[in-house]
Amino acid sequence: MRKIDVPKIPSSEITPEQVYLNRRQFIKLAAVGAAGSLLAACGVKTTSQGENTPTDISERPRDELGDPANSFEEITNYNNYYEFTMVKEGVASLAKNFPTSPWQVEVGGLVHKPRIFDMDDLRRFPQEERVYRLRCVEGWSMVIPWLGFPLSLLLKEVEPMTSAAFVKFTTIVDRENMPGVKSPFYPWPYTEGLRLDEAYHDLTLLVTGLYGKDLLPQNGAPLRLAVPWKYGFKSSKAIVKIELTESTPPTFWNIVAPNEYGFYANVNPQVPHPRWSQATERRIGENRRRETLLFNGYAEQVGQLYANMDLRVNY
Ligand code: MTE
């Protein structure tokens, strides 16, 4: 990503995540001593935030293709969240004290019953676990056990007008607590959008947690989107506004680099990014590259939505 000319961070300052995770593991084990090592060997987390999440791969939930979820440690320490920093390994510490309560989400635009929801309202929707693949446009992926509810349930409450055709999502801009938004190179706030039928699709999830716990700030607390058949940048974090619109909403990455990041952003191994192939990906925690699947492996569920579209044109 990061298409525009921003000061470059020397690659020597970016630790490959495997090295980083090994180092974290080492520091953790050294800190907790022999008892801690034993616990870790038994597959039990010893950190406060990830308590009771399985480190042992055999105990983790699996996606419908049989692949295990990434560890809590991986999911919460390798993040894209430009409002904080462009350095994936740096998001967690910068976002640590980001205030996520109280929080309100304004749902309006072309709806009959506009409404402001607070998080208690949103947690009243039936929460379910969905183990989804997340494929970043940059060529890495994870499997994440999200907790949330279909966006369609929220949309039905506000009764979209017949003129509504798209849904726009807007992320918070908190100048005091998000150092990245000081960058004048980016068109804050982070905005994203979906076609209304995509937004209504059962796979489209409003996420409040992962591994059975409330989201941490680095993953988009208190409310984010998960649209598993699209590149990860479609899944906005820290949503404060949801608007129904008549025409295609402008979106953050499309404004930054329109020829590189389209509105649709469906995962597609046959449509390369102008600067790299999308045919393969690296699952975080693995060294080999995997084949990328059409619609990230969800073609059976969502292929119909694009039946009459040229996916090379509508990238
Ligand atoms: N949402 C906001 N507000 N800001 C961002 O920078 N990055 C996106 C998406 N949502 C981003 C965002 C990208 S590029 C990806 S791959 C996913 O968040 C990463 O989600 P994760 O850090 O929970 O894995």
XYZ file of C-alpha atoms in Angstrom, residues 25 28 35-47 50-56 59:
23
model
C 7.982 -15.330 22.898
C 7.749 -13.531 27.664
C 6.484 -21.875 35.624
C 5.548 -19.656 32.728
C 7.501 -21.812 30.313
C 5.580 -24.823 31.493
C 2.274 -23.056 31.029
C 3.291 -21.943 27.556
C 4.291 -25.496 26.748
C 0.807 -26.591 27.771
C -0.633 -24.090 25.346
C -2.044 -21.623 27.861
C -1.491 -17.900 27.426
C 0.111 -16.037 30.300
C -0.367 -12.441 29.193
C -4.767 -12.883 25.693
C -5.618 -14.950 28.733
C -7.167 -18.331 27.991
C -6.575 -18.138 24.272
C -4.926 -21.284 22.907
C -1.330 -20.954 21.777
C -1.247 -24.634 20.808
C -6.571 -26.324 20.113
